[in-house]
Structure formats: structure tokens, C-alpha cells
Amino acid sequence: MESQASGGTAFLYPERIDPDDPASDWVWTGYIDHADGTPDREPGFDAEAPRFDTDQEAISWALKRTPRVVIHDHDNVPYWAGSDPAPGDLLNLWSERP
Amino acid sequence: MTACSAMVPLVTRSGPWACYGSPIGRLQPQASSPNPVRLRESSTKYLYYATISYGINQTPVGEVFTRYVVTLNGRQIRASEFSIKRSAGPEATAKLGVTFQEVTAHGVSRWDTRDCGPSGHLGRSTYSCTKNSYAPADFDNFQVSFSFAWKPINEAHPNTVDGYWYTTEVSGRIDCRTGRTIPCQFPL
């Protein structure tokens, strides 16, 4: 998928529809940060993600904005879902998770 | 008297008392504190849980289960599933509170906080309080500790257990650094 932005990192994660209700359903959301994993780019918000029903919708939203995408599963284990090669400090791929 | 492996701060043995019960549920190698039990499930997830028993003199009155999860998503720091559940005992009044504190060479200062939960009668139900915060944009070597509390909202009274419910507090350190893909992580 072609990215429309040249920098930053998307962080995606599941959250409850009502965060104060542990029994409510899960949705996917996140945000995009200026930071790109190098000391040269200071962090700061680029965009906040809407809520999505599925992880794939959230990833598609992120990839339209940056090739760097980190996504956490329901156990908060981080995976790489970017179109750039996985960075050396995060080699687990979302597409290959168990 | 119920068996207690550790005390919460307010305890007296001649009147109202409260204490952590024995750890329940799973215990894994990375459990670093017995009460409340803290599990470092990954570099971006901590899980805490405990059972607290309370009573007056020699009489156990009830139990409260408490659980909290702290997760890190980039530079987002999220306290979620912070919940309490009464299992027995008379009505009591309490509220939940989550506080993030910045740790510097000059000490610890309150950084972000939220009180939520029932803020009233605590029935035999589960209440939860979620709080999101973000490490500042100019951080490097930013460190934060966090605390959780359930506390009475009535005046303390020596003749009621409710008046002696106090604070259950734990803390853990988070290390945030620029220059890595996941900037905020729990130290090993």
C-alpha cells in the first residue's frame, strides 16, 4: 500500500468501547507520532486514529499515513505491521504472528 | 483471624484491620512482588492483582479483589482494567484513583491523575477506572511511576471497617527514550 506521509510511526492497539467497562466489546484505535525511532525526530502527535472494528481496518488507515506501523495484540505484545522493513528492535511481524 | 501475608498501611490489631491475603491465581517466574502480585508480562505490560481481607478485632468482615493493568503503546501510558470487586461484607463507600508521577533527580511530582469508579456505595460488583497519559514530546530518559488507590470517601471512624479502608498503593517504573521504535518500556 502506498503511503501518503513520509515519516512518523503509527501505534495501534485494541481498547474497550467503554474503557471503564471491562465487559464491553473491543475496538481498534491508535495514533501517529512524529517519532521514527531515530534520535533526530522528536515525538509529537500527527494524528489520532478513529475506532475500527478490525485490526486490518486500523492497519490500512495507518499505512495510508506512514510506512512505520507498530500494532499491539490483546496481550499488548508489539508487532511490526509497516510497509518498511521491520526495524532491528522490533522483528515480530503482525502478518506472521501465531 | 484470617491469614495475612502483608499489611496495608492502616492496620491495627486491636480494632479495624485490613491486609493482603495470600496471592491467588497464577504465579510466573517474572512475578516480582508478592503483594500485590506484579507480573511483567512483556516489555509493555504489567499486571497487578491482590485480594484484601478486612475486619474488626478478631472478626473477618469481607474481602475485596483488586486488579490493575498498565500497558505502553509508543509513548502512551495506559492504566486499564484497574478494578475492584467486593465479595462480602457490609456496605462501604470508596472510590478509585490512578496517579502518574514524574520521576526526576529532584524527586517525584504528580503529573497526571484521575479519580473515577463508584465514588459511593461499593456493592458486590466490579468497578473499573481507565486512564491514558502520554510522555511529553521532548522527553528523553523520561521516567514515570504510578500508583493506584481505593480509598474511603467518608470520615474515618474507629468503629467501622469502612472508616479504616485506606490506600492500596503500588508503583512501578517506566523508562521512555527517544531513538527506539517503542519509546516507553518497562525495565527488566
XYZ file of N, CA and C in Angstrom:
858
model
N 0.844 -1.193 0.000
C 0.000 0.000 0.000
C 0.880 1.244 0.000
N 0.533 2.207 -0.800
C 1.334 3.411 -0.919
C 1.074 4.358 0.246
N 2.140 4.828 0.875
C 1.981 5.754 1.985
C 1.868 7.177 1.474
N 1.068 7.975 2.148
C 0.904 9.372 1.779
C 1.729 10.285 2.679
N 2.428 9.717 3.656
C 3.254 10.510 4.543
C 4.638 9.896 4.564
N 5.623 10.709 4.888
C 6.992 10.227 4.772
C 7.630 9.924 6.112
N 6.953 10.179 7.192
C 7.606 9.967 8.471
C 6.635 9.619 9.559
N 7.200 9.421 10.725
C 6.387 9.114 11.887
C 6.137 7.630 12.040
N 5.566 7.298 13.153
C 5.247 5.902 13.467
C 3.816 5.820 13.966
N 3.064 4.871 13.446
C 1.707 4.618 13.948
C 1.786 3.587 15.061
N 1.052 3.843 16.137
C 0.911 2.886 17.232
C -0.562 2.511 17.334
N -0.855 1.252 17.125
C -2.231 0.760 17.113
C -2.420 -0.240 18.247
N -3.627 -0.278 18.781
C -3.885 -1.186 19.905
C -5.386 -1.381 20.061
N -5.799 -2.466 20.708
C -7.224 -2.652 20.992
C -7.595 -1.966 22.295
N -8.815 -1.476 22.354
C -9.328 -0.931 23.616
C -10.809 -1.244 23.716
N -11.333 -1.186 24.929
C -12.756 -1.412 25.131
C -13.572 -0.231 24.601
N -14.749 -0.512 24.082
C -15.626 0.574 23.633
C -15.872 1.542 24.787
N -16.180 1.008 25.942
C -16.246 1.823 27.151
C -15.044 1.434 28.007
N -14.008 2.270 28.036
C -12.790 1.881 28.745
C -12.998 1.571 30.223
N -14.059 2.099 30.820
C -14.322 1.817 32.229
C -15.215 0.601 32.422
N -15.550 -0.075 31.341
C -16.375 -1.280 31.433
C -15.581 -2.466 30.892
N -14.992 -3.255 31.772
C -14.155 -4.368 31.305
C -14.921 -5.427 30.524
N -16.240 -5.348 30.512
C -17.024 -6.342 29.782
C -17.453 -5.857 28.402
N -17.151 -4.618 28.061
C -17.608 -4.114 26.768
C -16.740 -4.658 25.639
N -17.219 -4.505 24.418
C -16.544 -5.082 23.260
C -15.234 -4.347 22.952
N -14.386 -5.023 22.165
C -13.109 -4.451 21.744
C -13.260 -3.699 20.433
N -12.499 -2.629 20.290
C -12.320 -1.950 19.013
C -10.818 -1.687 18.859
N -10.422 -1.232 17.668
C -9.017 -0.927 17.413
C -8.853 0.571 17.200
N -7.811 1.143 17.769
C -7.543 2.561 17.594
C -6.046 2.800 17.730
N -5.626 4.055 17.841
C -4.210 4.370 17.977
C -3.929 5.803 17.589
N -2.692 6.066 17.233
C -2.294 7.427 16.863
C -1.004 7.359 16.060
N -0.667 8.464 15.428
C 0.594 8.561 14.705
C 1.459 9.610 15.376
N 2.693 9.227 15.625
C 3.641 10.095 16.299
C 4.718 10.519 15.307
N 5.250 11.742 15.483
C 6.351 12.198 14.621
C 7.544 11.240 14.677
N 7.757 10.648 15.847
C 8.996 9.901 16.085
C 9.136 8.755 15.094
N 10.362 8.529 14.671
C 10.597 7.434 13.721
C 11.666 6.472 14.224
N 11.914 6.493 15.510
C 12.875 5.555 16.078
C 14.313 6.036 16.016
N 14.527 7.227 15.507
C 15.880 7.789 15.495
C 15.929 8.968 16.459
N 17.098 9.296 16.955
C 17.191 10.436 17.882
C 16.906 11.771 17.203
N 16.871 11.793 15.871
C 16.720 13.063 15.158
C 15.283 13.567 15.129
N 14.329 12.671 15.326
C 12.923 13.077 15.202
C 12.275 13.120 16.573
N 11.933 14.322 17.010
C 11.268 14.441 18.303
C 9.835 13.954 18.190
N 9.329 13.299 19.238
C 7.949 12.830 19.187
C 6.955 13.976 19.276
N 5.754 13.696 18.852
C 4.663 14.667 18.871
C 3.527 14.111 18.047
N 2.329 14.509 18.334
C 1.177 13.923 17.650
C 1.060 14.400 16.214
N 0.834 13.446 15.318
C 0.454 13.776 13.952
C -1.045 13.576 13.753
N -1.575 12.484 14.269
C -2.998 12.189 14.051
C -3.478 11.166 15.058
N -4.721 11.272 15.413
C -5.352 10.265 16.271
C -6.247 9.392 15.406
N -6.162 8.103 15.590
C -6.954 7.186 14.762
C -8.402 7.153 15.238
N -9.322 7.008 14.300
C -10.694 6.688 14.717
C -10.726 5.276 15.300
N -11.874 4.861 15.707
C -12.033 3.475 16.159
C -12.480 2.596 14.993
N -11.887 1.420 14.933
C -12.214 0.473 13.873
C -12.658 -0.850 14.488
N -13.450 -1.568 13.717
C -13.917 -2.879 14.197
C -12.840 -3.946 14.109
N -11.933 -3.796 13.132
C -10.943 -4.851 12.902
C -9.529 -4.281 12.887
N -8.566 -5.155 13.150
C -7.161 -4.759 13.086
C -6.781 -4.341 11.675
N -7.307 -5.026 10.660
C -6.928 -4.713 9.286
C -7.393 -3.318 8.866
N -8.557 -2.923 9.340
C -9.010 -1.558 9.052
C -8.080 -0.540 9.686
N -7.647 -0.808 10.902
C -6.747 0.115 11.587
C -5.390 0.175 10.879
N -4.893 -0.981 10.447
C -3.604 -1.009 9.750
C -3.705 -0.260 8.415
N -4.794 -0.455 7.706
C -4.967 0.246 6.423
C -4.973 1.753 6.636
N -5.664 2.200 7.670
C -5.691 3.630 7.993
C -4.276 4.130 8.250
N -3.503 3.366 8.992
C -2.152 3.794 9.346
C -1.227 3.803 8.133
N -1.324 2.769 7.297
C -0.408 2.667 6.150
C -0.653 3.760 5.119
N -1.828 4.337 5.136
C -2.075 5.476 4.244
C -1.316 6.714 4.715
N -0.810 6.663 5.932
C -0.182 7.848 6.526
C 1.287 7.679 6.835
N 1.721 6.463 7.006
C 3.135 6.225 7.323
C 3.497 4.783 7.007
N 4.733 4.549 6.582
C 5.160 3.152 6.356
C 5.615 2.463 7.635
N 5.598 3.184 8.737
C 6.055 2.603 10.013
C 4.837 2.367 10.899
N 4.482 1.124 11.147
C 3.281 0.791 11.915
C 3.636 -0.258 12.973
N 3.379 0.091 14.222
C 3.512 -0.846 15.343
C 2.099 -1.161 15.834
N 1.803 -2.428 16.007
C 0.465 -2.814 16.484
C 0.622 -3.784 17.654
N -0.184 -3.579 18.681
C -0.165 -4.446 19.853
C -1.363 -5.391 19.808
N -1.124 -6.635 20.227
C -2.240 -7.571 20.301
C -2.978 -7.402 21.639
N -3.923 -8.289 21.929
C -4.721 -8.140 23.150
C -3.913 -8.387 24.420
N -2.737 -8.985 24.282
C -1.836 -9.122 25.426
C -0.800 -8.004 25.458
N -1.006 -7.027 24.607
C -0.119 -5.873 24.447
C 1.279 -6.249 23.959
N 1.408 -7.372 23.297
C 2.678 -7.731 22.656
C 2.795 -6.929 21.365
N 3.905 -6.218 21.161
C 4.043 -5.394 19.955
C 4.502 -6.196 18.736
N 3.972 -5.824 17.590
C 4.356 -6.416 16.308
C 4.575 -5.292 15.299
N 5.320 -5.620 14.261
C 5.532 -4.684 13.170
C 4.517 -4.974 12.062
N 3.795 -3.923 11.630
C 2.835 -4.077 10.526
C 3.094 -3.042 9.447
N 4.284 -2.458 9.448
C 4.597 -1.412 8.481
C 4.952 -1.977 7.118
N 4.963 -1.071 6.123
C 5.418 -1.463 4.784
C 6.924 -1.314 4.665
N 7.547 -0.544 5.541
C 9.005 -0.530 5.628
C 9.485 -1.857 6.225
N 10.739 -2.196 5.985
C 11.277 -3.392 6.669
C 11.197 -3.224 8.188
N 11.013 -4.329 8.887
C 10.924 -4.265 10.346
C 12.231 -3.733 10.917
N 12.143 -2.837 11.882
C 13.372 -2.304 12.496
C 14.053 -3.381 13.335
N 15.313 -3.166 13.613
C 16.100 -4.169 14.328
C 15.628 -4.437 15.735
N 14.938 -3.459 16.344
C 14.478 -3.670 17.721
C 13.011 -4.099 17.785
N 12.429 -4.444 16.645
C 11.063 -4.997 16.649
C 10.913 -5.878 15.417
N 11.265 -7.121 15.559
C 11.324 -8.009 14.398
C 10.081 -8.875 14.249
N 9.194 -8.910 15.252
C 7.986 -9.732 15.141
C 7.002 -9.098 14.166
N 6.569 -9.880 13.199
C 5.673 -9.360 12.160
C 4.225 -9.715 12.488
N 3.336 -8.734 12.347
C 1.910 -8.954 12.592
C 1.365 -10.023 11.663
N 1.855 -10.033 10.426
C 1.348 -10.991 9.431
C 1.786 -12.420 9.731
N 2.778 -12.570 10.606
C 3.289 -13.916 10.891
C 3.067 -14.333 12.337
N 2.240 -13.580 13.060
C 2.037 -13.915 14.480
C 1.291 -15.254 14.589
N 1.500 -15.969 15.686
C 0.841 -17.270 15.843
C -0.681 -17.147 15.830
N -8.992 -15.277 63.075
C -8.364 -14.240 62.264
C -7.903 -14.833 60.932
N -8.170 -14.113 59.870
C -7.719 -14.598 58.578
C -6.203 -14.483 58.466
N -5.634 -15.322 57.645
C -4.177 -15.304 57.476
C -3.786 -14.147 56.569
N -2.815 -13.387 57.009
C -2.365 -12.249 56.222
C -0.869 -12.365 55.998
N -0.465 -12.198 54.744
C 0.959 -12.268 54.458
C 1.603 -10.889 54.415
N 0.807 -9.850 54.340
C 1.348 -8.492 54.379
C 0.216 -7.545 54.754
N 0.575 -6.428 55.304
C -0.429 -5.490 55.785
C -0.558 -4.299 54.842
N -1.765 -3.787 54.748
C -1.906 -2.469 54.157
C -1.623 -1.453 55.261
N -1.401 -0.190 54.945
C -0.765 0.705 55.899
C -1.517 0.992 57.190
N -2.834 0.849 57.198
C -3.593 1.385 58.306
C -3.749 0.449 59.486
N -3.212 -0.725 59.400
C -3.723 -1.805 60.227
C -3.430 -1.631 61.704
N -4.428 -1.918 62.510
C -4.191 -2.145 63.934
C -4.808 -3.486 64.270
N -4.205 -4.180 65.230
C -4.701 -5.495 65.585
C -5.762 -5.430 66.677
N -5.934 -4.248 67.277
C -6.907 -4.148 68.355
C -8.242 -3.588 67.871
N -8.339 -3.238 66.628
C -9.582 -2.689 66.098
C -9.724 -3.078 64.652
N -10.174 -2.161 63.814
C -10.288 -2.472 62.382
C -8.933 -2.817 61.787
N -8.936 -3.715 60.858
C -7.699 -4.116 60.209
C -7.980 -4.476 58.759
N -6.953 -4.482 58.000
C -7.028 -4.917 56.605
C -5.666 -5.431 56.211
N -5.655 -6.428 55.368
C -4.362 -6.990 54.966
C -4.514 -7.714 53.637
N -3.393 -7.829 52.973
C -3.383 -8.618 51.744
C -3.522 -10.086 52.077
N -4.357 -10.775 51.359
C -4.412 -12.210 51.501
C -3.287 -12.859 50.734
N -3.250 -14.157 50.798
C -2.218 -14.869 50.057
C -2.443 -14.669 48.563
N -1.357 -14.603 47.802
C -1.512 -14.458 46.361
C -2.377 -15.570 45.782
N -3.208 -15.194 44.861
C -4.094 -16.150 44.225
C -3.793 -16.220 42.746
N -4.310 -17.232 42.118
C -4.168 -17.328 40.683
C -2.762 -17.703 40.264
N -2.412 -17.293 39.088
C -1.141 -17.728 38.520
C 0.037 -16.976 39.141
N 1.105 -17.646 39.255
C 2.375 -17.059 39.657
C 3.406 -17.515 38.647
N 4.048 -16.573 38.008
C 5.019 -16.920 36.983
C 6.401 -16.414 37.381
N 7.435 -16.865 36.700
C 8.792 -16.502 37.108
C 9.034 -15.002 37.193
N 8.334 -14.224 36.390
C 8.616 -12.801 36.390
C 7.757 -12.036 37.392
N 7.076 -12.763 38.299
C 6.362 -12.078 39.366
C 7.385 -11.484 40.327
N 7.368 -10.164 40.482
C 8.438 -9.511 41.215
C 8.023 -9.058 42.602
N 6.753 -9.044 42.913
C 6.329 -8.611 44.243
C 5.182 -9.497 44.690
N 5.221 -9.992 45.934
C 4.204 -10.959 46.344
C 2.839 -10.340 46.608
N 2.785 -9.123 47.101
C 1.504 -8.496 47.413
C 1.546 -6.997 47.172
N 0.769 -6.480 46.312
C 0.041 -7.204 45.281
C 1.006 -7.921 44.339
N 0.532 -8.974 43.734
C 1.362 -9.686 42.774
C 1.570 -8.805 41.547
N 2.811 -8.642 41.132
C 3.077 -7.899 39.901
C 3.717 -8.832 38.902
N 3.149 -8.920 37.730
C 3.699 -9.737 36.657
C 4.138 -8.824 35.524
N 5.378 -8.974 35.104
C 5.844 -8.264 33.915
C 5.590 -9.188 32.737
N 4.461 -8.966 32.067
C 4.063 -9.891 31.008
C 4.842 -9.651 29.722
N 5.309 -8.422 29.536
C 6.169 -8.119 28.396
C 6.827 -6.781 28.687
N 7.606 -6.302 27.740
C 8.260 -5.002 27.926
C 7.255 -3.859 27.934
N 5.995 -4.152 27.585
C 4.987 -3.091 27.532
C 3.733 -3.431 28.331
N 3.810 -4.414 29.225
C 2.621 -4.749 30.005
C 2.982 -5.230 31.407
N 2.398 -4.585 32.389
C 2.432 -5.032 33.776
C 1.019 -5.427 34.193
N 0.923 -6.495 34.982
C -0.355 -6.893 35.566
C -0.181 -7.014 37.077
N -1.077 -6.383 37.817
C -1.090 -6.483 39.268
C -2.417 -7.087 39.717
N -2.370 -7.862 40.791
C -3.625 -8.288 41.386
C -3.396 -8.665 42.842
N -4.453 -8.585 43.610
C -4.361 -8.900 45.027
C -5.756 -9.129 45.578
N -5.810 -9.829 46.706
C -7.021 -9.912 47.497
C -6.752 -9.244 48.841
N -7.662 -8.416 49.272
C -7.505 -7.720 50.536
C -8.638 -8.147 51.457
N -8.254 -8.643 52.609
C -9.240 -9.024 53.628
C -9.291 -7.933 54.678
N -10.454 -7.760 55.286
C -10.559 -6.736 56.311
C -11.561 -7.186 57.363
N -11.445 -6.584 58.559
C -12.336 -6.955 59.646
C -12.151 -6.053 60.843
N -12.794 -6.435 61.932
C -12.693 -5.697 63.182
C -12.328 -6.681 64.284
N -11.330 -6.317 65.081
C -10.860 -7.178 66.158
C -10.573 -8.579 65.624
N -11.258 -9.591 66.133
C -10.973 -10.953 65.696
C -11.931 -11.406 64.601
N -12.732 -10.502 64.080
C -13.790 -10.897 63.156
C -13.480 -10.480 61.729
N -13.178 -11.405 60.851
C -13.074 -11.053 59.433
C -14.443 -10.615 58.906
N -14.477 -9.543 58.165
C -15.746 -8.991 57.695
C -15.941 -9.228 56.196
N -14.917 -9.070 55.426
C -15.126 -9.222 53.994
C -13.819 -9.208 53.222
N -13.950 -9.284 51.913
C -12.788 -9.277 51.034
C -13.034 -8.347 49.860
N -11.961 -7.800 49.355
C -12.008 -7.017 48.129
C -10.946 -7.571 47.193
N -11.344 -7.853 45.972
C -10.380 -8.229 44.938
C -9.993 -6.966 44.182
N -8.732 -6.824 43.890
C -8.290 -5.663 43.128
C -7.347 -6.116 42.020
N -7.393 -5.424 40.915
C -6.603 -5.800 39.738
C -6.314 -4.535 38.938
N -5.139 -4.438 38.386
C -4.812 -3.305 37.533
C -3.788 -3.725 36.498
N -3.895 -3.123 35.326
C -3.011 -3.413 34.205
C -2.441 -2.097 33.706
N -1.148 -2.064 33.463
C -0.516 -0.896 32.855
C 0.111 -1.341 31.544
N -0.277 -0.679 30.460
C 0.270 -1.021 29.150
C 0.877 0.221 28.513
N 1.858 -0.001 27.658
C 2.575 1.075 26.976
C 2.419 0.898 25.479
N 1.937 1.940 24.822
C 1.776 1.928 23.373
C 2.526 3.142 22.816
N 3.734 2.940 22.373
C 4.542 4.078 21.946
C 4.908 4.906 23.156
N 4.440 6.147 23.202
C 4.656 6.941 24.411
C 3.360 7.121 25.193
N 2.335 6.370 24.797
C 1.109 6.344 25.597
C 1.291 5.392 26.782
N 0.879 5.861 27.939
C 0.927 5.062 29.163
C -0.504 4.891 29.634
N -0.954 3.656 29.669
C -2.375 3.413 29.920
C -2.573 2.525 31.136
N -3.322 3.037 32.091
C -3.763 2.210 33.216
C -5.187 1.773 32.901
N -5.394 0.473 32.800
C -6.721 -0.028 32.451
C -7.020 -1.261 33.281
N -8.218 -1.710 33.173
C -8.653 -2.869 33.954
C -8.336 -2.659 35.435
N -8.211 -1.390 35.835
C -7.984 -1.084 37.243
C -9.328 -1.235 37.932
N -9.494 -2.322 38.632
C -10.831 -2.632 39.098
C -10.814 -3.191 40.502
N -11.924 -3.053 41.181
C -12.130 -3.673 42.486
C -13.479 -4.365 42.468
N -13.575 -5.400 43.274
C -14.834 -6.122 43.398
C -15.005 -6.565 44.840
N -16.099 -6.171 45.447
C -16.399 -6.655 46.790
C -16.936 -8.069 46.700
N -16.511 -8.904 47.623
C -17.029 -10.266 47.629
C -17.933 -10.511 48.826
N -17.793 -9.720 49.865
C -18.591 -9.969 51.059
C -18.510 -8.741 51.956
N -19.332 -8.741 52.986
C -19.246 -7.686 53.976
C -20.320 -6.636 53.819
N -20.398 -5.737 54.805
C -21.426 -4.703 54.786
C -21.124 -3.633 53.740
N -22.057 -2.759 53.518
C -21.853 -1.671 52.577
C -20.656 -0.831 52.984
N -19.954 -0.329 52.000
C -18.839 0.571 52.259
C -18.828 1.610 51.146
N -18.117 2.684 51.381
C -18.032 3.725 50.370
C -16.580 3.934 50.007
N -16.304 3.954 48.723
C -14.921 4.091 48.284
C -14.893 4.648 46.875
N -13.739 5.101 46.462
C -13.538 5.485 45.074
C -12.162 4.999 44.633
N -11.980 4.950 43.321
C -10.723 4.521 42.738
C -9.927 5.735 42.299
N -8.629 5.617 42.331
C -7.784 6.708 41.848
C -6.532 6.177 41.186
N -6.140 6.800 40.082
C -4.918 6.451 39.365
C -4.064 7.706 39.283
N -2.813 7.617 39.643
C -1.933 8.780 39.597
C -0.624 8.410 38.913
N -0.213 9.251 37.967
C 1.097 9.134 37.339
C 1.998 10.207 37.929
N 3.211 9.836 38.201
C 4.143 10.777 38.807
C 5.445 10.772 38.026
N 5.963 11.969 37.742
C 7.238 12.052 37.038
C 8.378 11.904 38.039
N 9.341 11.113 37.633
C 10.498 10.871 38.497
C 11.691 11.633 37.931
N 12.248 12.533 38.730
C 13.424 13.281 38.301
C 14.491 13.179 39.382
N 15.613 13.771 39.082
C 16.692 13.777 40.074
C 16.287 14.554 41.304
N 15.288 15.435 41.158
C 14.867 16.273 42.289
C 13.730 15.642 43.073
N 13.252 14.477 42.642
C 12.199 13.807 43.387
C 11.051 13.410 42.488
N 9.909 13.205 43.105
C 8.724 12.720 42.387
C 7.641 13.787 42.463
N 7.025 14.100 41.338
C 5.958 15.094 41.327
C 4.758 14.555 40.565
N 3.580 14.911 41.034
C 2.359 14.449 40.386
C 2.309 14.995 38.963
N 1.964 14.129 38.047
C 1.994 14.506 36.643
C 0.601 14.413 36.038
N -0.116 13.371 36.319
C -1.456 13.232 35.759
C -2.244 12.302 36.667
N -3.520 12.554 36.812
C -4.276 11.751 37.757
C -5.737 11.683 37.339
N -6.412 10.673 37.794
C -7.849 10.551 37.573
C -8.475 9.799 38.737
N -9.553 10.334 39.249
C -10.387 9.613 40.210
C -11.669 9.205 39.490
N -12.043 7.968 39.626
C -13.292 7.531 38.995
C -13.812 6.338 39.763
N -14.473 5.440 39.118
C -15.033 4.315 39.848
C -16.322 4.704 40.537
N -16.696 3.968 41.562
C -18.048 4.143 42.105
C -18.274 5.459 42.819
N -17.249 5.957 43.528
C -17.408 7.187 44.305
C -18.676 7.143 45.139
N -18.917 6.030 45.753
C -20.115 5.881 46.567
C -20.167 4.484 47.127
N -21.372 3.994 47.335
C -21.501 2.663 47.901
C -20.844 1.630 46.995
N -20.083 0.782 47.637
C -19.349 -0.243 46.914
C -20.081 -1.557 47.119
N -20.912 -1.885 46.175
C -21.665 -3.126 46.270
C -20.836 -4.303 45.811
N -21.453 -5.429 45.679
C -20.718 -6.625 45.289
C -20.617 -6.709 43.774
N -19.973 -5.702 43.215
C -19.838 -5.613 41.770
C -18.420 -5.181 41.440
N -18.098 -5.230 40.151
C -16.782 -4.797 39.681
C -16.871 -3.375 39.160
N -15.938 -2.556 39.593
C -15.833 -1.188 39.098
C -14.457 -1.022 38.486
N -14.366 -0.183 37.468
C -13.100 -0.016 36.776
C -12.837 1.451 36.476
N -11.575 1.783 36.303
C -11.165 3.171 36.086
C -9.965 3.154 35.149
N -10.125 3.678 33.950
C -9.066 3.673 32.953
C -8.511 5.071 32.766
N -7.205 5.169 32.616
C -6.563 6.466 32.441
C -5.460 6.364 31.406
N -5.474 7.250 30.406
C -4.406 7.344 29.421
C -3.582 8.600 29.679
N -2.287 8.473 29.573
C -1.412 9.646 29.580
C -0.355 9.440 28.509
N 0.352 10.511 28.185
C 1.387 10.435 27.155
C 2.671 11.062 27.671
N 3.766 10.392 27.443
C 5.053 11.000 27.768
C 5.189 12.289 26.972
N 5.809 13.297 27.522
C 5.895 14.593 26.832
C 6.696 14.479 25.542
N 6.448 15.431 24.641
C 7.055 15.361 23.313
C 8.561 15.552 23.350
N 9.080 16.183 24.363
C 10.517 16.461 24.380
C 11.274 15.529 25.313
N 10.683 14.382 25.586
C 11.317 13.511 26.564
C 12.583 12.864 26.028
N 13.443 12.605 26.883
C 14.474 11.597 26.692
C 14.893 11.203 28.091
N 14.943 9.953 28.324
C 15.155 9.430 29.663
C 14.051 9.896 30.614
N 12.847 10.057 30.083
C 11.692 10.408 30.912
C 11.289 9.184 31.735
N 11.074 9.396 33.017
C 10.690 8.275 33.876
C 9.434 8.632 34.643
N 8.557 7.666 34.775
C 7.295 7.905 35.471
C 7.021 6.716 36.388
N 6.476 7.012 37.547
C 5.961 5.959 38.414
C 4.451 6.127 38.470
N 3.756 5.154 38.956
C 2.303 5.246 39.003
C 1.804 4.606 40.274
N 0.667 5.063 40.721
C 0.090 4.491 41.930
C -1.402 4.295 41.724
N -1.929 3.339 42.423
C -3.352 3.026 42.376
C -3.875 3.056 43.804
N -5.076 3.523 43.955
C -5.624 3.587 45.306
C -7.120 3.336 45.267
N -7.621 2.627 46.249
C -9.030 2.720 46.561
C -9.103 3.211 47.991
N -9.956 4.136 48.233
C -9.888 4.866 49.495
C -11.289 5.233 49.933
N -11.500 5.366 51.225
C -12.834 5.716 51.711
C -13.173 7.149 51.355
N -14.428 7.420 51.159
C -14.829 8.805 50.916
C -15.595 9.363 52.107
N -15.739 8.568 53.160
C -16.325 9.068 54.403
C -15.216 9.375 55.400
N -15.570 10.139 56.416
C -14.628 10.390 57.500
C -14.263 9.060 58.168
N -13.017 8.916 58.508
C -12.605 7.712 59.218
C -13.313 7.628 60.566
N -13.753 6.458 60.903
C -14.431 6.246 62.182
C -13.914 4.944 62.776
N -13.482 4.976 64.028
C -12.836 3.778 64.574
C -13.769 2.603 64.777
N -15.056 2.816 64.730
C -15.978 1.716 64.990
C -16.496 1.051 63.728
N -16.042 1.499 62.586
C -16.483 0.868 61.353
C -15.278 0.491 60.499
N -15.391 -0.607 59.844
C -14.342 -1.011 58.909
C -14.237 -0.006 57.775
N -15.391 0.505 57.361
C -15.412 1.448 56.245
C -14.477 2.612 56.509
N -14.503 3.104 57.749
C -13.685 4.248 58.068
C -12.202 3.964 58.021
N -11.846 2.713 58.050
C -10.434 2.393 58.022
C -9.980 1.808 56.699
N -10.858 1.772 55.732
C -10.342 1.427 54.417
C -9.409 2.534 54.017
N -8.378 2.186 53.430
C -7.318 3.154 53.225
C -6.799 3.017 51.810
N -5.553 3.194 51.643
C -4.970 3.201 50.309
C -4.168 1.934 50.066
N -4.431 1.331 48.960
C -3.575 0.256 48.484
C -2.771 0.828 47.337
N -1.499 0.922 47.512
C -0.697 1.646 46.533
C 0.490 0.804 46.099
N 0.727 0.819 44.846
C 1.913 0.167 44.311
C 2.554 1.118 43.327
N 3.746 0.860 42.973
C 4.381 1.698 41.974
C 5.267 0.844 41.093
N 5.504 1.336 39.938
C 6.397 0.669 39.008
C 7.036 1.726 38.146
N 8.174 1.436 37.611
C 8.909 2.430 36.839
C 8.738 2.174 35.351
N 8.620 3.262 34.616
C 8.558 3.202 33.164
C 9.719 4.017 32.629
N 10.364 3.510 31.621
C 11.516 4.186 31.048
C 11.182 4.596 29.621
N 11.196 5.882 29.327
C 10.894 6.383 27.984
C 12.136 7.024 27.373
N 12.466 6.615 26.171
C 13.635 7.164 25.478
C 13.322 7.328 24.001
N 13.786 8.442 23.456
C 13.725 8.577 22.008
C 14.786 7.666 21.406
N 14.686 7.454 20.125
C 15.728 6.682 19.454
C 15.499 5.188 19.441
N 14.326 4.744 19.866
C 13.991 3.333 19.688
C 12.559 3.237 19.190
N 12.247 2.129 18.559
C 10.944 2.022 17.902
C 9.804 2.134 18.903
N 9.921 1.468 20.044
C 8.906 1.564 21.092
C 9.514 2.383 22.228
N 9.204 3.670 22.292
C 9.972 4.547 23.184
C 9.781 4.278 24.671
N 8.577 3.905 25.105
C 8.349 3.698 26.534
C 8.250 2.205 26.821
N 9.070 1.721 27.737
C 9.097 0.297 28.072
C 9.330 0.123 29.572
N 8.901 -1.028 30.062
C 9.203 -1.383 31.443
C 10.607 -1.963 31.498
N 11.391 -1.509 32.449
C 12.743 -2.066 32.557
C 12.700 -3.508 33.029
N 13.704 -4.251 32.688
C 13.810 -5.642 33.139
C 14.049 -5.706 34.636
